[in-house]
Tab-separated table of C-alpha atoms in Angstrom:
chain	number	residue	atom	x	y	z
T	1291	MET	CA	33.123	-5.041	-23.873
T	1292	ARG	CA	32.534	-6.916	-20.793
T	1293	LYS	CA	28.438	-6.543	-19.585
T	1294	PRO	CA	27.208	-4.913	-17.444
T	1295	GLN	CA	27.147	-7.500	-14.181
T	1296	ILE	CA	23.466	-7.097	-13.040
T	1297	GLU	CA	22.606	-8.645	-16.690
T	1298	TYR	CA	25.120	-11.053	-16.799
T	1299	PHE	CA	23.403	-11.955	-12.847
T	1300	PHE	CA	19.862	-12.064	-14.335
T	1301	LYS	CA	20.937	-14.641	-17.461
T	1302	THR	CA	23.149	-16.830	-15.392
T	1303	VAL	CA	20.982	-17.239	-11.656
T	1304	SER	CA	18.757	-20.127	-11.470
T	1305	LEU	CA	15.542	-20.107	-12.176
T	1306	GLN	CA	14.628	-21.185	-8.592
T	1307	ASN	CA	16.736	-18.810	-7.077
T	1308	LEU	CA	15.579	-15.813	-9.821
T	1309	PHE	CA	12.092	-16.813	-8.031
T	1310	PHE	CA	13.542	-16.331	-4.730
T	1311	LEU	CA	14.846	-13.259	-5.479
T	1312	LEU	CA	11.393	-11.707	-7.240
T	1313	VAL	CA	9.464	-12.800	-3.756
T	1314	PHE	CA	11.686	-10.882	-1.810
T	1315	GLY	CA	11.842	-8.216	-3.910
T	1316	LYS	CA	8.290	-8.279	-4.100
T	1317	LEU	CA	7.333	-8.821	-0.390
T	1318	PHE	CA	10.466	-6.231	0.169
T	1319	ILE	CA	8.474	-3.176	-2.024
T	1320	THR	CA	5.230	-3.839	-0.662
T	1321	GLY	CA	6.348	-3.658	2.601
T	1322	LEU	CA	8.003	-0.571	2.013
T	1323	LEU	CA	5.417	1.510	0.488
T	1324	SER	CA	2.649	-0.216	2.727
T	1325	TYR	CA	4.911	1.622	5.485
T	1326	LEU	CA	5.091	4.459	3.566
T	1327	VAL	CA	1.291	4.568	3.505
T	1328	THR	CA	0.485	4.267	7.123
T	1329	VAL	CA	2.484	7.131	7.838
T	1330	ILE	CA	-0.101	9.339	5.842
T	1331	ASP	CA	-2.981	6.992	7.054
T	1332	GLU	CA	-3.647	3.348	7.396
T	1333	LYS	CA	-7.173	3.777	5.729
T	1334	TYR	CA	-5.488	4.407	2.532
T	1335	LEU	CA	-3.964	0.980	2.738
T	1336	HIS	CA	-8.025	-0.059	2.870
T	1337	ASN	CA	-9.238	-2.843	0.716
T	1338	PRO	CA	-13.053	-3.327	0.214
T	1339	ILE	CA	-12.841	-7.079	0.191
T	1340	GLU	CA	-11.133	-7.199	4.083
T	1341	GLU	CA	-14.919	-6.811	4.838
T	1342	GLU	CA	-15.914	-10.095	3.934
T	1343	PRO	CA	-15.223	-13.260	5.847
T	1344	ASN	CA	-11.570	-14.025	6.462
T	1345	TYR	CA	-11.882	-17.231	4.399
T	1346	MET	CA	-13.735	-15.326	1.288
T	1347	VAL	CA	-10.996	-13.157	1.799
T	1348	PHE	CA	-8.293	-15.548	1.621
T	1349	PHE	CA	-10.207	-17.366	-1.178
T	1350	ALA	CA	-10.456	-14.219	-3.466
T	1351	SER	CA	-7.022	-12.546	-2.706
T	1352	VAL	CA	-4.914	-15.517	-2.679
T	1353	LEU	CA	-6.600	-18.584	-4.540
T	1354	PHE	CA	-8.499	-16.827	-7.243
T	1355	ALA	CA	-7.646	-12.869	-8.108
T	1356	PRO	CA	-3.720	-13.771	-8.735
T	1357	PHE	CA	-4.259	-16.263	-11.613
T	1358	ILE	CA	-7.198	-14.221	-13.118
T	1359	GLU	CA	-5.278	-10.946	-12.678
T	1360	THR	CA	-2.216	-12.580	-14.277
T	1361	LEU	CA	-4.035	-14.012	-16.536
T	1362	LEU	CA	-5.803	-11.011	-17.911
T	1363	PHE	CA	-3.057	-8.068	-16.864
T	1364	GLN	CA	0.164	-9.617	-18.350
T	1365	SER	CA	-0.750	-13.224	-20.429
T	1366	LEU	CA	-3.722	-11.103	-22.362
T	1367	ILE	CA	-2.152	-8.185	-22.687
T	1368	PHE	CA	1.533	-8.815	-23.463
T	1369	TYR	CA	-0.398	-11.814	-25.995
T	1370	LEU	CA	-2.580	-8.871	-28.168
T	1371	GLY	CA	0.720	-6.366	-27.768
T	1372	LYS	CA	2.533	-8.883	-29.901
T	1373	LYS	CA	0.146	-9.641	-31.938
T	1374	PHE	CA	-0.509	-5.739	-32.882
T	1375	ARG	CA	3.470	-5.407	-32.662
T	1376	LEU	CA	3.488	-2.640	-30.245
T	1377	LYS	CA	6.706	-1.835	-28.028
T	1378	ASN	CA	7.560	-3.795	-25.386
T	1379	SER	CA	7.973	-1.008	-23.265
T	1380	LEU	CA	4.755	0.427	-24.351
T	1381	ILE	CA	2.986	-3.055	-23.473
T	1382	ILE	CA	4.608	-3.055	-19.711
T	1383	VAL	CA	3.361	0.595	-19.655
T	1384	VAL	CA	-0.354	-0.498	-20.952
T	1385	SER	CA	-0.326	-3.921	-18.314
T	1386	THR	CA	0.881	-1.738	-15.526
T	1387	LEU	CA	-2.203	1.072	-15.800
T	1388	ALA	CA	-4.516	-1.850	-16.666
T	1389	PHE	CA	-3.774	-3.636	-13.102
T	1390	ALA	CA	-3.775	-0.442	-11.268
T	1391	LEU	CA	-7.252	1.091	-13.116
T	1392	THR	CA	-8.625	-2.476	-11.398
T	1393	HIS	CA	-7.213	-1.410	-7.835
T	1394	HIS	CA	-8.820	2.195	-8.016
T	1395	TYR	CA	-10.149	2.541	-4.002
T	1396	ASN	CA	-8.625	5.780	-3.229
T	1397	LEU	CA	-5.669	7.070	-4.787
T	1398	ILE	CA	-3.101	6.228	-2.883
T	1399	TYR	CA	-4.092	2.802	-3.081
T	1400	PHE	CA	-4.150	3.154	-6.859
T	1401	SER	CA	-0.697	4.785	-6.569
T	1402	VAL	CA	0.888	2.684	-4.662
T	1403	THR	CA	-1.026	-0.460	-7.078
T	1404	ILE	CA	1.155	0.961	-10.175
T	1405	PHE	CA	4.537	0.054	-8.624
T	1406	SER	CA	3.266	-3.501	-8.154
T	1407	GLY	CA	1.463	-3.551	-11.416
T	1408	LEU	CA	4.580	-2.082	-12.727
T	1409	PHE	CA	6.722	-5.529	-10.759
T	1410	TYR	CA	4.335	-7.798	-12.408
T	1411	ALA	CA	4.710	-6.682	-16.014
T	1412	CYS	CA	8.086	-6.001	-16.180
T	1413	THR	CA	8.379	-9.787	-14.228
T	1414	TYR	CA	6.687	-10.846	-17.155
T	1415	SER	CA	8.071	-9.645	-19.701
T	1416	TYR	CA	11.548	-10.459	-18.364
T	1417	ILE	CA	10.668	-14.492	-18.135
T	1418	SER	CA	8.549	-14.780	-21.253
T	1419	LYS	CA	11.746	-13.863	-22.729
T	1420	ARG	CA	14.270	-16.000	-21.201
T	1421	GLU	CA	12.366	-19.113	-20.164
T	1422	SER	CA	8.729	-18.829	-21.934
T	1423	THR	CA	5.246	-17.467	-21.771
T	1424	PHE	CA	4.091	-20.440	-19.206
T	1425	ILE	CA	6.756	-19.999	-16.861
T	1426	ALA	CA	6.205	-16.251	-16.630
T	1427	PHE	CA	2.578	-16.378	-16.098
T	1428	PHE	CA	3.418	-19.457	-13.365
T	1429	PHE	CA	6.419	-16.701	-11.867
T	1430	VAL	CA	3.829	-13.597	-12.174
T	1431	SER	CA	0.796	-15.764	-10.474
T	1432	SER	CA	2.628	-16.981	-8.017
T	1433	ILE	CA	4.348	-13.878	-6.915
T	1434	HIS	CA	1.524	-11.962	-6.749
T	1435	ALA	CA	-0.170	-15.062	-4.477
T	1436	ILE	CA	3.206	-15.076	-1.839
T	1437	ASN	CA	2.594	-11.598	-1.642
T	1438	ASN	CA	-0.906	-11.534	-1.133
T	1439	LEU	CA	-0.835	-14.176	1.245
T	1440	THR	CA	1.478	-12.341	3.228
T	1441	ALA	CA	-0.847	-8.945	3.492
T	1442	TRP	CA	-3.912	-11.691	4.608
T	1443	LEU	CA	-2.033	-13.109	7.313
T	1444	PHE	CA	-0.777	-9.773	8.232
T	1445	ASP	CA	-4.274	-8.634	8.778
T	1446	ILE	CA	-5.470	-11.602	10.128
T	1447	LEU	CA	-2.484	-11.963	13.472
T	1448	SER	CA	-3.378	-8.205	13.748
């Protein structure tokens, strides 16, 4: 029996191409969700850190948070989940909710963040199985940093 083409694609695509595919996928999802939220009301995308000076926002959201959040909400949760022999799907749910709960500025922001948490958890899970937990950490934290950098650039340029 032939394996599904999408599964075959993900197993055979180079790590570099997979990284770029995931970066563009994440930016597309974030852009689409952000656009949909601005149709409701732009204030729902407000993050309290945006009230700080631009250099502080950059340091916190691009250089610091993606790596700390990946360590806590993916690496640590997946490590503990595996140690306690939890099903991978449950680990993904816990990781997703833990990530989203730290972004509880309002209900809509929290809801949008669930998609980001799910994206990061699924990416971490897949890459750690395919390659290693170190590469999964690098993938997720880098994608998160690029996503936050893009948001920061849009914010300071608008």
